[in-house]
Coordinates of C-alpha atoms and ligand atoms in Angstrom, one line a residue:
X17 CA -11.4 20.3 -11.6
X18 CA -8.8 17.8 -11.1
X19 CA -9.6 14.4 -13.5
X20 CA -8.3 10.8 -13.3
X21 CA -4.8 11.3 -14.1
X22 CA -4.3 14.3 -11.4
X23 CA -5.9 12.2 -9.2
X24 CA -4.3 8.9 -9.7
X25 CA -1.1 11.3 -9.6
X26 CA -2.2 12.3 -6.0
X27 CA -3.3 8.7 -4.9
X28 CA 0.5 7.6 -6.0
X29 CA 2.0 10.1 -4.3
X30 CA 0.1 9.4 -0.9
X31 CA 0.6 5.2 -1.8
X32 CA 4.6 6.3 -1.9
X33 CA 4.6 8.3 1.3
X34 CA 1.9 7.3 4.2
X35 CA 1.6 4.1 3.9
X36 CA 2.4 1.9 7.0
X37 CA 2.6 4.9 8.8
X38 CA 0.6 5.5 11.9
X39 CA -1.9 8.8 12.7
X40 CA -0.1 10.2 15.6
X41 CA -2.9 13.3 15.9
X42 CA -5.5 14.4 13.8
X43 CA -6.9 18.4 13.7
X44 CA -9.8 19.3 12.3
X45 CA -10.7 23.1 11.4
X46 CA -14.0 22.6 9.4
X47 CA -16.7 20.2 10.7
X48 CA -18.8 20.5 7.7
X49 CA -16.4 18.8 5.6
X50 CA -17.1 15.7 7.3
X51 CA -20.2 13.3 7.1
X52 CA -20.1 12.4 10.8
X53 CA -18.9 14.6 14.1
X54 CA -15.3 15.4 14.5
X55 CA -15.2 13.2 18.3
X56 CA -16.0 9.8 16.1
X57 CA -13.1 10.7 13.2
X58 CA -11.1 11.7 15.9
X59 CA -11.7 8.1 17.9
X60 CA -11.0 6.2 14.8
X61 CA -8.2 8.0 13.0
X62 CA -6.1 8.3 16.2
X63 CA -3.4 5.6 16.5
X64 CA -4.7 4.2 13.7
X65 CA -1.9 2.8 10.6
X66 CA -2.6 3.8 6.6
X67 CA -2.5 0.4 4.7
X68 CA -4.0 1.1 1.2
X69 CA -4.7 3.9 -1.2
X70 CA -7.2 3.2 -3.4
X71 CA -9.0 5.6 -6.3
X72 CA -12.3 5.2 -8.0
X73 CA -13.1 8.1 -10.4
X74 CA -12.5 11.1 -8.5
X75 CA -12.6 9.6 -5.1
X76 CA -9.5 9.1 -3.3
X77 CA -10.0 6.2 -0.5
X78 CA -7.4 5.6 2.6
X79 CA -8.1 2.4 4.3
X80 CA -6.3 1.7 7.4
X81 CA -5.4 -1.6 10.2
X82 CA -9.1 -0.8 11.5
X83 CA -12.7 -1.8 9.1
X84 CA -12.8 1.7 8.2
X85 CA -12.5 4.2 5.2
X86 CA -11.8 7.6 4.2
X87 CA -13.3 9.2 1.8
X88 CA -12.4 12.4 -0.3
X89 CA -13.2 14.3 -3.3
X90 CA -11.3 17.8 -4.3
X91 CA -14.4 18.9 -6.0
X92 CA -13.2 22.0 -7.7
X93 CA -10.0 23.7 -5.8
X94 CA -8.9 20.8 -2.7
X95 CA -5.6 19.6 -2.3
X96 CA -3.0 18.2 -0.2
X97 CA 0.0 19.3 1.2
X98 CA 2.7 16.3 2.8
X99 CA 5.3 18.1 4.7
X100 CA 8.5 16.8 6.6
X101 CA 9.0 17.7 10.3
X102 CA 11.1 20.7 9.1
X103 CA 8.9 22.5 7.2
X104 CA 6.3 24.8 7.7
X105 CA 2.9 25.4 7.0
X106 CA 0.7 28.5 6.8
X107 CA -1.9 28.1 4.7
X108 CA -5.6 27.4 5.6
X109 CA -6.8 23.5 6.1
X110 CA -9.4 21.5 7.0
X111 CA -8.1 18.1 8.1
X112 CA -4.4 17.3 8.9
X113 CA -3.3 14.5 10.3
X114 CA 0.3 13.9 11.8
X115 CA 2.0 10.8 11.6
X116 CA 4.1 9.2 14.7
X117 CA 7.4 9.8 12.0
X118 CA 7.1 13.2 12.1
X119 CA 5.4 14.2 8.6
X120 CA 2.2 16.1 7.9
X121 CA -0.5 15.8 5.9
X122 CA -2.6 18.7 4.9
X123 CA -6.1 18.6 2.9
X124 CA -6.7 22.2 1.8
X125 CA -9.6 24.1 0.1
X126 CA -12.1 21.4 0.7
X127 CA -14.8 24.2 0.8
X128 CA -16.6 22.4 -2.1
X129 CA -15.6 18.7 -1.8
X130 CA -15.9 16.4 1.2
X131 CA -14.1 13.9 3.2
X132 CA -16.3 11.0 4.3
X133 CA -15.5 8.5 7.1
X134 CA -17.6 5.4 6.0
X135 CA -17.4 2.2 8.7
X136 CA -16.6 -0.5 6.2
X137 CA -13.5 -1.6 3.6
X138 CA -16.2 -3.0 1.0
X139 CA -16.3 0.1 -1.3
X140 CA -19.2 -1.7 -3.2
X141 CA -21.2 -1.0 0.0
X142 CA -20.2 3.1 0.1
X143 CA -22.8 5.3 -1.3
X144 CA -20.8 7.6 -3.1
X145 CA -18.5 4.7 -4.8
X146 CA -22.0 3.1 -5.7
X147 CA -23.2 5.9 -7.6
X148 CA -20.2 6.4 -9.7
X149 CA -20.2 4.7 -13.8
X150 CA -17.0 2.9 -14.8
X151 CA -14.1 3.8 -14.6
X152 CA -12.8 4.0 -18.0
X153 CA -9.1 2.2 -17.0
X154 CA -11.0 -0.3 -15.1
X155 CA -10.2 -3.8 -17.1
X156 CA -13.6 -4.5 -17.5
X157 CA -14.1 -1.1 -19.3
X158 CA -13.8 -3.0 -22.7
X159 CA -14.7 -1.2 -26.7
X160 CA -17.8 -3.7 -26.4
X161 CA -19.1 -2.0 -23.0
X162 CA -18.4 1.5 -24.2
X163 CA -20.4 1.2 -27.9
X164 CA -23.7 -0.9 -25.6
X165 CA -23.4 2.3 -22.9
X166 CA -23.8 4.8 -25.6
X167 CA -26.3 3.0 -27.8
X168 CA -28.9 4.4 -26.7
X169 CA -27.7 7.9 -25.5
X170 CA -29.3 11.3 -27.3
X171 CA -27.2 13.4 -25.0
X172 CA -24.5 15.4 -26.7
X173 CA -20.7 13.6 -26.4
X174 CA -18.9 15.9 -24.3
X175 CA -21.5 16.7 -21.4
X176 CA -22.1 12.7 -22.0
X177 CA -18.5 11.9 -20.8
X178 CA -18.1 14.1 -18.4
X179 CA -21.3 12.4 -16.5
X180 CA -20.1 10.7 -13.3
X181 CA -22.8 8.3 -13.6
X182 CA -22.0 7.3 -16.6
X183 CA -18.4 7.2 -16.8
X184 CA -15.9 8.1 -13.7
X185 CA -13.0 10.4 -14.0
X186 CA -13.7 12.4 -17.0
X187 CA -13.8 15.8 -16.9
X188 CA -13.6 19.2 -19.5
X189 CA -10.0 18.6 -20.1
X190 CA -9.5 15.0 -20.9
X191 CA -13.3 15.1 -22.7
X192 CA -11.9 17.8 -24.8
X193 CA -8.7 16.5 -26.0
X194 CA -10.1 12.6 -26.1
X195 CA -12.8 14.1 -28.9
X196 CA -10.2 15.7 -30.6
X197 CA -7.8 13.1 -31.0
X198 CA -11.0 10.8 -32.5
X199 CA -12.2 13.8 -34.3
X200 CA -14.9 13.9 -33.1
X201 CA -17.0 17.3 -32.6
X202 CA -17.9 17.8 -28.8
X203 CA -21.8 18.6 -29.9
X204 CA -22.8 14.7 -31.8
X205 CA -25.4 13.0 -30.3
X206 CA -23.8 9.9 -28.8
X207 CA -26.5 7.8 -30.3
X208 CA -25.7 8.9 -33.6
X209 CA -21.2 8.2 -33.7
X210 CA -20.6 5.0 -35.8
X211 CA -18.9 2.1 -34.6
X212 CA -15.5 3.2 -35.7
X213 CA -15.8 6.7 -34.3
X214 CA -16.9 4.9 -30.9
X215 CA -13.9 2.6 -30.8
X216 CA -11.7 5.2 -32.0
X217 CA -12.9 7.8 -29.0
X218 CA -12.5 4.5 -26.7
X219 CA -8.7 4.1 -27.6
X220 CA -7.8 7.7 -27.5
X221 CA -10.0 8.4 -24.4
X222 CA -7.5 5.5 -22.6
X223 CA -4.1 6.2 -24.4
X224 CA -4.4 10.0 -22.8
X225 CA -5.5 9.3 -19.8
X226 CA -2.8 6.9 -19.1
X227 CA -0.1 9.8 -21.3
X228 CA -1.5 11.6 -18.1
X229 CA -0.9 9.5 -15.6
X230 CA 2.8 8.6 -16.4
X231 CA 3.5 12.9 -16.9
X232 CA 1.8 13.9 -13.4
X233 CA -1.5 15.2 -15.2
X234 CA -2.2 19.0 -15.5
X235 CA -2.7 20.1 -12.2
X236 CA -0.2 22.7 -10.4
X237 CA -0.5 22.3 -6.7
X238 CA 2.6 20.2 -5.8
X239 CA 2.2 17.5 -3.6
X240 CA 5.7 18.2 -1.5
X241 CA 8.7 19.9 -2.2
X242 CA 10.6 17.1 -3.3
X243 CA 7.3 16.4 -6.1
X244 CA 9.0 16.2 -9.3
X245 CA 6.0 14.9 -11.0
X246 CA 2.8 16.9 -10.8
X247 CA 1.8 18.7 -13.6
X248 CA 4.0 17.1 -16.4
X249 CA 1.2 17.0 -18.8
X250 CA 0.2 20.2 -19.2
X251 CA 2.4 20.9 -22.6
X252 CA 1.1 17.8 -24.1
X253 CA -2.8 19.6 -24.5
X254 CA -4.0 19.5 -27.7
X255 CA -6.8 21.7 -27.6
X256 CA -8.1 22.6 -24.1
X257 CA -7.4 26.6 -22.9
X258 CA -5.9 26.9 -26.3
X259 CA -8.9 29.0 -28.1
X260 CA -7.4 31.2 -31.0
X261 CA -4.9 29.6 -31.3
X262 CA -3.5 27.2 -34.4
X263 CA -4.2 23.7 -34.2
X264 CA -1.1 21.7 -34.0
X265 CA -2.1 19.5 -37.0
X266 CA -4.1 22.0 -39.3
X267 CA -3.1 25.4 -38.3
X268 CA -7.0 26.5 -37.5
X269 CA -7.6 28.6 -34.5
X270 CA -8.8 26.3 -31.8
X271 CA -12.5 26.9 -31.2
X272 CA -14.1 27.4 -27.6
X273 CA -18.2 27.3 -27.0
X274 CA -20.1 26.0 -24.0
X275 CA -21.4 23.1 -25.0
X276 CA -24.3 21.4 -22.7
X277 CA -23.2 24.0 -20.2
X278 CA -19.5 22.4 -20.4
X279 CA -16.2 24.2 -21.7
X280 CA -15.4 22.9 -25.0
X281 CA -12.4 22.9 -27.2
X282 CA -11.9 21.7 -30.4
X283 CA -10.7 22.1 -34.0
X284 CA -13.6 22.9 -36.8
X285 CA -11.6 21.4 -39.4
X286 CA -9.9 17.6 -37.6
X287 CA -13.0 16.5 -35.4
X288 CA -16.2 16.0 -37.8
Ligands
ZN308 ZN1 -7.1 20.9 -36.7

């Protein structure tokens, strides 16, 4: 499932090519993906300009010249497809809308996520954006907040993080290699880390994600076919999909185990 940094890399991609363009036509293949009937998305995407991208967590938001927002979350497999007036597209979608310049915009494989029309711009009154915890690149995502969040915590680390009400974004990837560069094992009770661990997990958890961000994340569904930068990252992972083999900085086979029902990855011998 796509995580922060393949999602910010998405919600740059879009910022770089729709905004200020107007919806010419919008089709709609799959009615269930929406939260409200295709007429009303119709009525209010049609003719209507993008003016802002915004992301929080996994959540992708397009806001446009009208008090409205779209929502939408890849969930496990979705992902779009921006194509210029010369190309061609065959693949299955659920949504695409066409802008007034000529270019497409396909969301794909949106079986399992969603794509919400909500009648407001205030994202702190959108149910979905309520629920969510931090962000952990928010600025108000300080050491101090982390270490009071997990005070109290007996949940194990890794399923811990990768709770969307507690923290946004985080997933099996960037949980795994986060613990690993803190060294911390992926099965400690959150309660129980020590300060140091906690601000240490803090600092890594941030420094990747952004590494991420800046390489195009992990992901391998190219945004266009001029997309240079999706998928960058995916040399720089430590420990995740690596089981069996050596560990870059101690030459121990990489260990995998399910771990609160999650996929974990992680080195017996550098994370304690
Ligand atoms: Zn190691």
């Amino acid at each position: 499932m796509p995580e922060i940094p393949e999602i910010e890399t998405v919600r740059r991609q879009l910022e770089a090519t729709i905004v200020n363009k107007q919806i010419k036509l919008v089709e709609i293949t799959r009615e269930k993906t929406f939260n409200v009937p295709i007429e009303e998305v119709l009525h209010h995407l049609e003719k209507t300009t993008v003016t802002r991208i915004l992301r929080r967590g996994k959540i992708i938001i397009l806001q446009f010249n009208q008090p409205i927002s779209l929502l939408f979350h890849f969930m496990l497999e979705g992902y779009l497809k921006y194509l210029n007036p010369t190309e061609e597209f065959e693949k299955n979608y659920q949504l695409m809308l066409e802008f007034t310049t000529g270019e497409k915009l396909y969301f794909c494989k949106m079986y399992l996520g969603y794509i919400h029309l909500e009648m407001t711009t205030d994202l702190d009154q959108i149910t979905e954006i309520q629920e969510l915890g931090p962000d952990p690149l928010d600025i108000d995502f300080t050491a101090a907040k982390f270490q009071q969040m997990l005070t109290r915590r007996r949940k194990m680390i890794k399923p811990l993080l990768m709770d969307q009400d507690f923290i946004a974004g985080i997933g099996n990837t960037y949980s795994n290699e986060g613990l690993f560069l803190a060294g911390i094992l992926p099965d400690r009770k959150a309660s129980e880390l020590q300060t140091g661990e906690i601000q240490k997990l803090y600092s890594k958890l941030r420094q990747i994600l952004r590494e991420s961000i800046n390489l195009g994340g992990v992901r391998d569904t190219a945004y266009s076919s001029s997309d240079q930068l999706t998928g960058g990252f995916t040399p720089e992972l430590k420990v995740s999909y690596r089981e069996g083999e050596p560990c870059y900085v101690c030459g121990t086979p990489i260990s995998y185990a399910k771990i609160g029902g999650r996929n974990a990855f992680y080195c017996t011998v550098c994370q304690h």
